[in-house]
């Protein structure tokens, strides 16, 4: 089976590729196809068309996306909506044009309204106003879901979508300005501990609650959903509600997360908050009951995952130096 993994150099795509490589090494008949950004710009429609026509994959896993934290989303809204829309439109449509009948695309929990009841169920999609700080990215990800649903309805293909909560783990982006909250905290507390700083200030009040899923769990869940037979998948979805939440079902206050990261990195100073900075959505917890009913639950605890991620950061920190 010829499988194209779009975004294999990203954190999630890389984790998925590693699992597929392990399957192949155990004897599963898999031909794994990848392209770097330099080799294939997924925002270039003609280039994606030519690639799909040439390689003719049987399965496509769309893990490529432009991602970032609150600061990046606030600073580059045009890039976030444009690049993600172009990637989704090009990959999904050109995959269909090349005869691909099985596709899995990865989205984000930010698709849900800002004031949605917690935990967030799949049927909360498009029931309210989005969080302003990441609305452009969210709109693009909603469009990806609707693209898959529309091609399924009109052409009878099997295009599926999984919506992960906040992801972290080896391969994450630790940029001091454009990273997500957990890797940003790991880097800041590591540097504070290294430099003997007396305090670390975190954005916002520290009261918002977030759910975090290890990237290896996400990779495992993605392939679990992809492998479901059509009957099992259809029994747990609807034509106009095809996406599936992926998370742990547990969340933590940002200030408590900061305390955990401080312990892991060895920082012993004060942790202060900056209420002048945006908190974002006050709570984002996924309802993962549908996926649990299908037979999958997360296995990596947050403390264990943070410790592993910090070890990876220490082993690879030279690449993050400015």
mmCIF file of C-alpha atoms in Angstrom:
data_model
loop_
_atom_site.group_PDB
_atom_site.id
_atom_site.type_symbol
_atom_site.label_atom_id
_atom_site.label_comp_id
_atom_site.label_asym_id
_atom_site.label_seq_id
_atom_site.Cartn_x
_atom_site.Cartn_y
_atom_site.Cartn_z
ATOM 1 C CA UNK A 1 0.000 0.000 0.000
ATOM 2 C CA UNK A 2 1.386 3.383 -1.028
ATOM 3 C CA UNK A 3 0.961 5.933 1.791
ATOM 4 C CA UNK A 4 1.819 9.611 1.444
ATOM 5 C CA UNK A 5 2.484 11.436 4.731
ATOM 6 C CA UNK A 6 2.228 15.191 4.184
ATOM 7 C CA UNK A 7 4.130 17.106 6.864
ATOM 8 C CA UNK A 8 6.464 14.283 7.876
ATOM 9 C CA UNK A 9 9.038 16.719 9.260
ATOM 10 C CA UNK A 10 6.548 18.219 11.690
ATOM 11 C CA UNK A 11 6.024 16.915 15.186
ATOM 12 C CA UNK A 12 2.851 14.950 14.448
ATOM 13 C CA UNK A 13 3.725 13.872 10.932
ATOM 14 C CA UNK A 14 7.091 12.650 12.156
ATOM 15 C CA UNK A 15 5.497 10.592 14.923
ATOM 16 C CA UNK A 16 3.027 9.063 12.461
ATOM 17 C CA UNK A 17 5.821 8.258 10.021
ATOM 18 C CA UNK A 18 7.837 6.520 12.754
ATOM 19 C CA UNK A 19 4.889 4.267 13.542
ATOM 20 C CA UNK A 20 4.333 3.442 9.902
ATOM 21 C CA UNK A 21 8.030 2.656 9.496
ATOM 22 C CA UNK A 22 7.820 0.302 12.482
ATOM 23 C CA UNK A 23 4.852 -1.456 10.858
ATOM 24 C CA UNK A 24 6.766 -1.773 7.607
ATOM 25 C CA UNK A 25 9.805 -3.148 9.405
ATOM 26 C CA UNK A 26 7.564 -5.819 10.959
ATOM 27 C CA UNK A 27 6.504 -6.981 7.527
ATOM 28 C CA UNK A 28 3.466 -4.867 6.678
ATOM 29 C CA UNK A 29 3.309 -4.091 2.956
ATOM 30 C CA UNK A 30 3.815 -0.326 3.049
ATOM 31 C CA UNK A 31 5.519 2.031 0.629
ATOM 32 C CA UNK A 32 5.945 5.297 2.502
ATOM 33 C CA UNK A 33 6.075 8.499 0.465
ATOM 34 C CA UNK A 34 7.335 11.835 1.799
ATOM 35 C CA UNK A 35 8.440 15.167 0.409
ATOM 36 C CA UNK A 36 10.148 18.075 2.161
ATOM 37 C CA UNK A 37 8.857 21.620 1.723
ATOM 38 C CA UNK A 38 11.814 22.304 -0.582
ATOM 39 C CA UNK A 39 10.767 19.367 -2.742
ATOM 40 C CA UNK A 40 7.042 20.124 -2.730
ATOM 41 C CA UNK A 41 5.306 23.363 -1.725
ATOM 42 C CA UNK A 42 1.821 22.265 -0.680
ATOM 43 C CA UNK A 43 0.458 25.788 -1.244
ATOM 44 C CA UNK A 44 1.331 25.450 -4.959
ATOM 45 C CA UNK A 45 -1.654 23.896 -6.714
ATOM 46 C CA UNK A 46 0.195 22.929 -9.896
ATOM 47 C CA UNK A 47 3.044 21.352 -7.956
ATOM 48 C CA UNK A 48 0.664 19.288 -5.797
ATOM 49 C CA UNK A 49 -1.280 18.198 -8.884
ATOM 50 C CA UNK A 50 1.888 17.034 -10.611
ATOM 51 C CA UNK A 51 3.064 15.198 -7.508
ATOM 52 C CA UNK A 52 -0.213 13.331 -7.024
ATOM 53 C CA UNK A 53 -0.391 12.379 -10.695
ATOM 54 C CA UNK A 54 3.177 11.076 -10.589
ATOM 55 C CA UNK A 55 3.246 9.092 -7.329
ATOM 56 C CA UNK A 56 -0.422 7.959 -7.218
ATOM 57 C CA UNK A 57 -0.675 7.233 -3.474
ATOM 58 C CA UNK A 58 -3.428 4.938 -2.255
ATOM 59 C CA UNK A 59 -3.709 6.610 1.158
ATOM 60 C CA UNK A 60 -2.957 10.212 2.149
ATOM 61 C CA UNK A 61 -2.301 11.410 5.714
ATOM 62 C CA UNK A 62 -2.492 15.210 5.852
ATOM 63 C CA UNK A 63 -0.465 16.316 8.859
ATOM 64 C CA UNK A 64 1.030 19.399 7.204
ATOM 65 C CA UNK A 65 -0.062 22.776 8.564
ATOM 66 C CA UNK A 66 1.166 26.173 9.662
ATOM 67 C CA UNK A 67 0.844 26.149 13.450
ATOM 68 C CA UNK A 68 1.769 28.359 16.391
ATOM 69 C CA UNK A 69 0.705 29.726 19.759
ATOM 70 C CA UNK A 70 -1.335 32.793 20.719
ATOM 71 C CA UNK A 71 1.440 35.248 19.831
ATOM 72 C CA UNK A 72 2.022 33.760 16.382
ATOM 73 C CA UNK A 73 -1.713 33.558 15.609
ATOM 74 C CA UNK A 74 -2.189 37.186 16.676
ATOM 75 C CA UNK A 75 0.813 38.396 14.686
ATOM 76 C CA UNK A 76 0.387 36.456 11.441
ATOM 77 C CA UNK A 77 -3.374 35.892 10.931
ATOM 78 C CA UNK A 78 -3.179 36.242 7.148
ATOM 79 C CA UNK A 79 -0.469 33.601 6.849
ATOM 80 C CA UNK A 80 -2.342 31.233 9.145
ATOM 81 C CA UNK A 81 -5.597 31.316 7.201
ATOM 82 C CA UNK A 82 -4.055 31.472 3.724
ATOM 83 C CA UNK A 83 -1.419 28.767 4.051
ATOM 84 C CA UNK A 84 -3.686 26.309 5.844
ATOM 85 C CA UNK A 85 -6.544 26.804 3.396
ATOM 86 C CA UNK A 86 -4.222 26.331 0.445
ATOM 87 C CA UNK A 87 -2.627 23.202 1.885
ATOM 88 C CA UNK A 88 -5.988 21.599 2.592
ATOM 89 C CA UNK A 89 -7.592 22.538 -0.716
ATOM 90 C CA UNK A 90 -4.617 21.424 -2.770
ATOM 91 C CA UNK A 91 -3.899 18.151 -1.007
ATOM 92 C CA UNK A 92 -7.516 17.020 -0.593
ATOM 93 C CA UNK A 93 -8.693 17.967 -4.086
ATOM 94 C CA UNK A 94 -5.617 16.744 -5.923
ATOM 95 C CA UNK A 95 -5.663 13.497 -3.938
ATOM 96 C CA UNK A 96 -9.231 12.979 -5.118
ATOM 97 C CA UNK A 97 -8.300 13.858 -8.709
ATOM 98 C CA UNK A 98 -5.519 11.248 -8.558
ATOM 99 C CA UNK A 99 -7.934 8.545 -7.406
ATOM 100 C CA UNK A 100 -7.165 8.500 -3.682
ATOM 101 C CA UNK A 101 -10.167 7.034 -1.843
ATOM 102 C CA UNK A 102 -8.730 7.010 1.716
ATOM 103 C CA UNK A 103 -7.475 10.155 3.414
ATOM 104 C CA UNK A 104 -6.973 11.289 6.996
ATOM 105 C CA UNK A 105 -6.575 14.963 7.811
ATOM 106 C CA UNK A 106 -5.528 16.389 11.170
ATOM 107 C CA UNK A 107 -7.238 19.463 12.574
ATOM 108 C CA UNK A 108 -7.307 21.210 15.941
ATOM 109 C CA UNK A 109 -9.508 21.719 18.992
ATOM 110 C CA UNK A 110 -9.629 25.443 18.169
ATOM 111 C CA UNK A 111 -12.445 24.675 15.692
ATOM 112 C CA UNK A 112 -14.927 24.864 18.556
ATOM 113 C CA UNK A 113 -16.661 28.073 19.709
ATOM 114 C CA UNK A 114 -15.124 30.129 22.486
ATOM 115 C CA UNK A 115 -18.093 29.713 24.838
ATOM 116 C CA UNK A 116 -18.921 26.090 24.054
ATOM 117 C CA UNK A 117 -19.982 23.857 26.989
ATOM 118 C CA UNK A 118 -17.152 21.781 28.438
ATOM 119 C CA UNK A 119 -16.020 19.176 27.622
ATOM 120 C CA UNK A 120 -16.332 19.979 23.914
ATOM 121 C CA UNK A 121 -18.399 17.528 21.906
ATOM 122 C CA UNK A 122 -18.041 17.048 18.177
ATOM 123 C CA UNK A 123 -21.551 18.364 17.583
ATOM 124 C CA UNK A 124 -20.563 21.760 19.061
ATOM 125 C CA UNK A 125 -18.934 22.666 15.741
ATOM 126 C CA UNK A 126 -20.360 25.871 14.199
ATOM 127 C CA UNK A 127 -22.668 26.551 17.142
ATOM 128 C CA UNK A 128 -21.062 29.818 18.272
ATOM 129 C CA UNK A 129 -18.377 32.493 17.916
ATOM 130 C CA UNK A 130 -14.745 31.395 17.652
ATOM 131 C CA UNK A 131 -11.908 32.532 19.924
ATOM 132 C CA UNK A 132 -10.663 35.802 18.291
ATOM 133 C CA UNK A 133 -6.960 35.125 18.895
ATOM 134 C CA UNK A 134 -6.909 32.109 16.571
ATOM 135 C CA UNK A 135 -10.041 32.556 14.453
ATOM 136 C CA UNK A 136 -8.218 32.575 11.072
ATOM 137 C CA UNK A 137 -6.514 29.259 11.834
ATOM 138 C CA UNK A 138 -9.754 27.797 13.175
ATOM 139 C CA UNK A 139 -11.701 28.821 10.065
ATOM 140 C CA UNK A 140 -9.120 27.063 7.894
ATOM 141 C CA UNK A 141 -9.364 23.889 9.969
ATOM 142 C CA UNK A 142 -13.170 23.932 9.850
ATOM 143 C CA UNK A 143 -12.901 24.246 6.082
ATOM 144 C CA UNK A 144 -10.738 21.117 6.034
ATOM 145 C CA UNK A 145 -13.427 19.146 7.838
ATOM 146 C CA UNK A 146 -16.088 20.384 5.446
ATOM 147 C CA UNK A 147 -13.905 19.588 2.437
ATOM 148 C CA UNK A 148 -13.635 15.981 3.576
ATOM 149 C CA UNK A 149 -17.354 15.756 4.319
ATOM 150 C CA UNK A 150 -18.254 17.256 0.949
ATOM 151 C CA UNK A 151 -16.058 14.898 -1.066
ATOM 152 C CA UNK A 152 -17.453 11.970 0.923
ATOM 153 C CA UNK A 153 -21.046 13.021 0.204
ATOM 154 C CA UNK A 154 -20.586 13.820 -3.451
ATOM 155 C CA UNK A 155 -18.064 11.207 -4.543
ATOM 156 C CA UNK A 156 -18.329 8.376 -2.016
ATOM 157 C CA UNK A 157 -14.688 8.500 -0.939
ATOM 158 C CA UNK A 158 -13.527 7.824 2.623
ATOM 159 C CA UNK A 159 -11.904 11.025 3.897
ATOM 160 C CA UNK A 160 -11.690 11.244 7.700
ATOM 161 C CA UNK A 161 -10.743 14.011 10.148
ATOM 162 C CA UNK A 162 -9.279 13.849 13.647
ATOM 163 C CA UNK A 163 -9.274 16.880 15.936
ATOM 164 C CA UNK A 164 -6.482 16.745 18.521
ATOM 165 C CA UNK A 165 -6.264 18.785 21.679
ATOM 166 C CA UNK A 166 -3.016 20.660 22.449
ATOM 167 C CA UNK A 167 -0.100 18.469 21.366
ATOM 168 C CA UNK A 168 3.427 18.308 22.717
ATOM 169 C CA UNK A 169 6.417 15.992 22.713
ATOM 170 C CA UNK A 170 9.678 15.226 20.916
ATOM 171 C CA UNK A 171 10.052 17.271 17.749
ATOM 172 C CA UNK A 172 8.050 20.212 19.111
ATOM 173 C CA UNK A 173 8.728 23.850 18.252
ATOM 174 C CA UNK A 174 10.542 25.599 21.108
ATOM 175 C CA UNK A 175 10.809 29.031 19.495
ATOM 176 C CA UNK A 176 10.646 31.723 22.232
ATOM 177 C CA UNK A 177 7.853 33.667 20.477
ATOM 178 C CA UNK A 178 6.023 31.366 18.056
ATOM 179 C CA UNK A 179 5.696 28.116 19.995
ATOM 180 C CA UNK A 180 2.707 26.699 21.857
ATOM 181 C CA UNK A 181 2.387 27.086 25.603
ATOM 182 C CA UNK A 182 4.003 23.872 26.859
ATOM 183 C CA UNK A 183 7.213 23.944 24.787
ATOM 184 C CA UNK A 184 7.452 27.692 25.424
ATOM 185 C CA UNK A 185 7.300 27.051 29.165
ATOM 186 C CA UNK A 186 9.891 24.277 28.947
ATOM 187 C CA UNK A 187 12.359 26.549 27.189
ATOM 188 C CA UNK A 188 11.735 29.554 29.432
ATOM 189 C CA UNK A 189 12.026 27.614 32.686
ATOM 190 C CA UNK A 190 15.075 25.737 31.443
ATOM 191 C CA UNK A 191 16.826 29.001 30.593
ATOM 192 C CA UNK A 192 15.736 30.582 33.878
ATOM 193 C CA UNK A 193 17.122 27.623 35.846
ATOM 194 C CA UNK A 194 20.335 27.695 33.827
ATOM 195 C CA UNK A 195 20.809 31.433 34.353
ATOM 196 C CA UNK A 196 19.794 31.459 38.029
ATOM 197 C CA UNK A 197 16.864 33.807 37.420
ATOM 198 C CA UNK A 198 14.827 34.817 40.453
ATOM 199 C CA UNK A 199 11.461 34.694 38.662
ATOM 200 C CA UNK A 200 9.637 33.698 35.494
ATOM 201 C CA UNK A 201 6.560 35.592 34.289
ATOM 202 C CA UNK A 202 3.912 33.713 32.328
ATOM 203 C CA UNK A 203 1.314 35.247 30.018
ATOM 204 C CA UNK A 204 -2.153 35.959 31.377
ATOM 205 C CA UNK A 205 -3.620 35.130 34.745
ATOM 206 C CA UNK A 206 -2.616 31.479 34.810
ATOM 207 C CA UNK A 207 -6.226 30.411 35.415
ATOM 208 C CA UNK A 208 -7.183 29.112 31.928
ATOM 209 C CA UNK A 209 -7.271 25.337 31.754
ATOM 210 C CA UNK A 210 -5.785 23.323 28.911
ATOM 211 C CA UNK A 211 -5.654 19.679 27.923
ATOM 212 C CA UNK A 212 -2.407 18.212 26.590
ATOM 213 C CA UNK A 213 -1.852 15.088 24.510
ATOM 214 C CA UNK A 214 1.527 13.507 23.852
ATOM 215 C CA UNK A 215 2.374 13.368 20.150
ATOM 216 C CA UNK A 216 3.004 9.616 20.299
ATOM 217 C CA UNK A 217 -0.526 9.118 21.584
ATOM 218 C CA UNK A 218 -1.807 11.324 18.754
ATOM 219 C CA UNK A 219 0.068 9.297 16.167
ATOM 220 C CA UNK A 220 -1.328 6.080 17.598
ATOM 221 C CA UNK A 221 -4.871 7.497 17.633
ATOM 222 C CA UNK A 222 -4.563 8.783 14.058
ATOM 223 C CA UNK A 223 -3.615 5.374 12.697
ATOM 224 C CA UNK A 224 -6.288 3.758 14.843
ATOM 225 C CA UNK A 225 -8.954 5.950 13.211
ATOM 226 C CA UNK A 226 -7.462 5.457 9.751
ATOM 227 C CA UNK A 227 -7.485 1.666 10.214
ATOM 228 C CA UNK A 228 -11.116 1.457 11.316
ATOM 229 C CA UNK A 229 -13.211 -0.406 8.801
ATOM 230 C CA UNK A 230 -15.790 1.702 7.011
ATOM 231 C CA UNK A 231 -18.665 0.185 8.973
ATOM 232 C CA UNK A 232 -17.131 0.893 12.391
ATOM 233 C CA UNK A 233 -16.206 4.433 11.400
ATOM 234 C CA UNK A 234 -19.618 5.188 9.914
ATOM 235 C CA UNK A 235 -21.377 3.804 12.990
ATOM 236 C CA UNK A 236 -19.684 6.476 15.120
ATOM 237 C CA UNK A 237 -19.938 9.424 12.720
ATOM 238 C CA UNK A 238 -22.470 11.135 10.499
ATOM 239 C CA UNK A 239 -22.198 12.530 6.958
ATOM 240 C CA UNK A 240 -22.200 16.088 8.346
ATOM 241 C CA UNK A 241 -20.366 15.261 11.589
ATOM 242 C CA UNK A 242 -17.416 13.242 10.425
ATOM 243 C CA UNK A 243 -14.615 14.503 12.660
ATOM 244 C CA UNK A 244 -13.464 12.744 15.822
ATOM 245 C CA UNK A 245 -11.968 14.364 18.927
ATOM 246 C CA UNK A 246 -8.616 13.078 20.184
ATOM 247 C CA UNK A 247 -7.450 13.948 23.687
ATOM 248 C CA UNK A 248 -7.000 12.696 27.229
ATOM 249 C CA UNK A 249 -10.243 13.971 28.749
ATOM 250 C CA UNK A 250 -8.252 15.737 31.507
ATOM 251 C CA UNK A 251 -7.042 19.346 31.770
ATOM 252 C CA UNK A 252 -4.802 21.493 33.967
ATOM 253 C CA UNK A 253 -4.597 25.203 34.883
ATOM 254 C CA UNK A 254 -1.758 27.008 33.103
ATOM 255 C CA UNK A 255 -0.258 28.111 36.429
ATOM 256 C CA UNK A 256 -0.236 24.497 37.662
ATOM 257 C CA UNK A 257 1.355 23.451 34.388
ATOM 258 C CA UNK A 258 4.034 26.095 34.903
ATOM 259 C CA UNK A 259 4.716 24.725 38.373
ATOM 260 C CA UNK A 260 5.074 21.233 36.932
ATOM 261 C CA UNK A 261 7.498 22.439 34.267
ATOM 262 C CA UNK A 262 9.476 24.357 36.898
ATOM 263 C CA UNK A 263 9.888 21.156 38.911
ATOM 264 C CA UNK A 264 10.935 19.131 35.865
ATOM 265 C CA UNK A 265 13.500 21.718 34.722
ATOM 266 C CA UNK A 266 14.842 22.407 38.204
ATOM 267 C CA UNK A 267 13.734 26.038 38.421
ATOM 268 C CA UNK A 268 13.345 27.118 42.068
ATOM 269 C CA UNK A 269 12.456 30.816 41.724
ATOM 270 C CA UNK A 270 9.114 32.626 41.722
ATOM 271 C CA UNK A 271 6.422 32.155 39.115
ATOM 272 C CA UNK A 272 4.563 35.372 38.350
ATOM 273 C CA UNK A 273 1.616 36.087 36.064
ATOM 274 C CA UNK A 274 1.006 38.982 33.657
ATOM 275 C CA UNK A 275 -2.751 39.719 33.471
ATOM 276 C CA UNK A 276 -2.120 42.375 30.808
ATOM 277 C CA UNK A 277 -1.468 39.559 28.314
ATOM 278 C CA UNK A 278 -4.392 37.613 26.794
ATOM 279 C CA UNK A 279 -5.593 34.411 28.417
ATOM 280 C CA UNK A 280 -7.339 33.124 25.323
ATOM 281 C CA UNK A 281 -10.196 30.700 25.841
ATOM 282 C CA UNK A 282 -10.668 30.012 29.553
ATOM 283 C CA UNK A 283 -11.118 26.275 29.129
ATOM 284 C CA UNK A 284 -10.577 23.816 26.280
ATOM 285 C CA UNK A 285 -11.316 20.228 27.227
ATOM 286 C CA UNK A 286 -12.231 17.611 24.655
ATOM 287 C CA UNK A 287 -15.071 15.148 25.022
ATOM 288 C CA UNK A 288 -13.300 11.978 23.894
ATOM 289 C CA UNK A 289 -16.127 9.551 24.605
ATOM 290 C CA UNK A 290 -16.725 8.701 20.942
ATOM 291 C CA UNK A 291 -13.129 7.631 20.400
ATOM 292 C CA UNK A 292 -13.143 5.707 23.689
ATOM 293 C CA UNK A 293 -16.244 3.837 22.564
ATOM 294 C CA UNK A 294 -14.404 2.886 19.398
ATOM 295 C CA UNK A 295 -11.640 1.363 21.520
ATOM 296 C CA UNK A 296 -8.831 3.919 21.932
ATOM 297 C CA UNK A 297 -7.681 5.941 24.954
ATOM 298 C CA UNK A 298 -4.491 7.902 25.660
ATOM 299 C CA UNK A 299 -1.796 6.122 27.658
ATOM 300 C CA UNK A 300 0.956 8.724 28.377
ATOM 301 C CA UNK A 301 0.441 10.793 31.540
ATOM 302 C CA UNK A 302 1.227 14.511 31.489
ATOM 303 C CA UNK A 303 4.086 14.446 34.014
ATOM 304 C CA UNK A 304 5.696 11.489 32.239
ATOM 305 C CA UNK A 305 5.279 13.212 28.890
ATOM 306 C CA UNK A 306 6.730 16.525 30.098
ATOM 307 C CA UNK A 307 9.761 14.748 31.533
ATOM 308 C CA UNK A 308 10.340 12.895 28.261
ATOM 309 C CA UNK A 309 9.905 16.076 26.246
ATOM 310 C CA UNK A 310 12.388 17.926 28.438
ATOM 311 C CA UNK A 311 14.946 15.151 27.956
ATOM 312 C CA UNK A 312 14.464 15.456 24.202
ATOM 313 C CA UNK A 313 14.850 19.232 24.422
ATOM 314 C CA UNK A 314 18.122 18.870 26.337
ATOM 315 C CA UNK A 315 19.462 16.434 23.751
ATOM 316 C CA UNK A 316 18.488 18.707 20.852
ATOM 317 C CA UNK A 317 18.717 22.219 22.269
ATOM 318 C CA UNK A 318 21.528 23.308 19.985
ATOM 319 C CA UNK A 319 19.040 23.488 17.110
ATOM 320 C CA UNK A 320 16.916 25.985 19.079
ATOM 321 C CA UNK A 321 19.652 28.546 19.683
ATOM 322 C CA UNK A 322 19.081 31.897 17.988
#
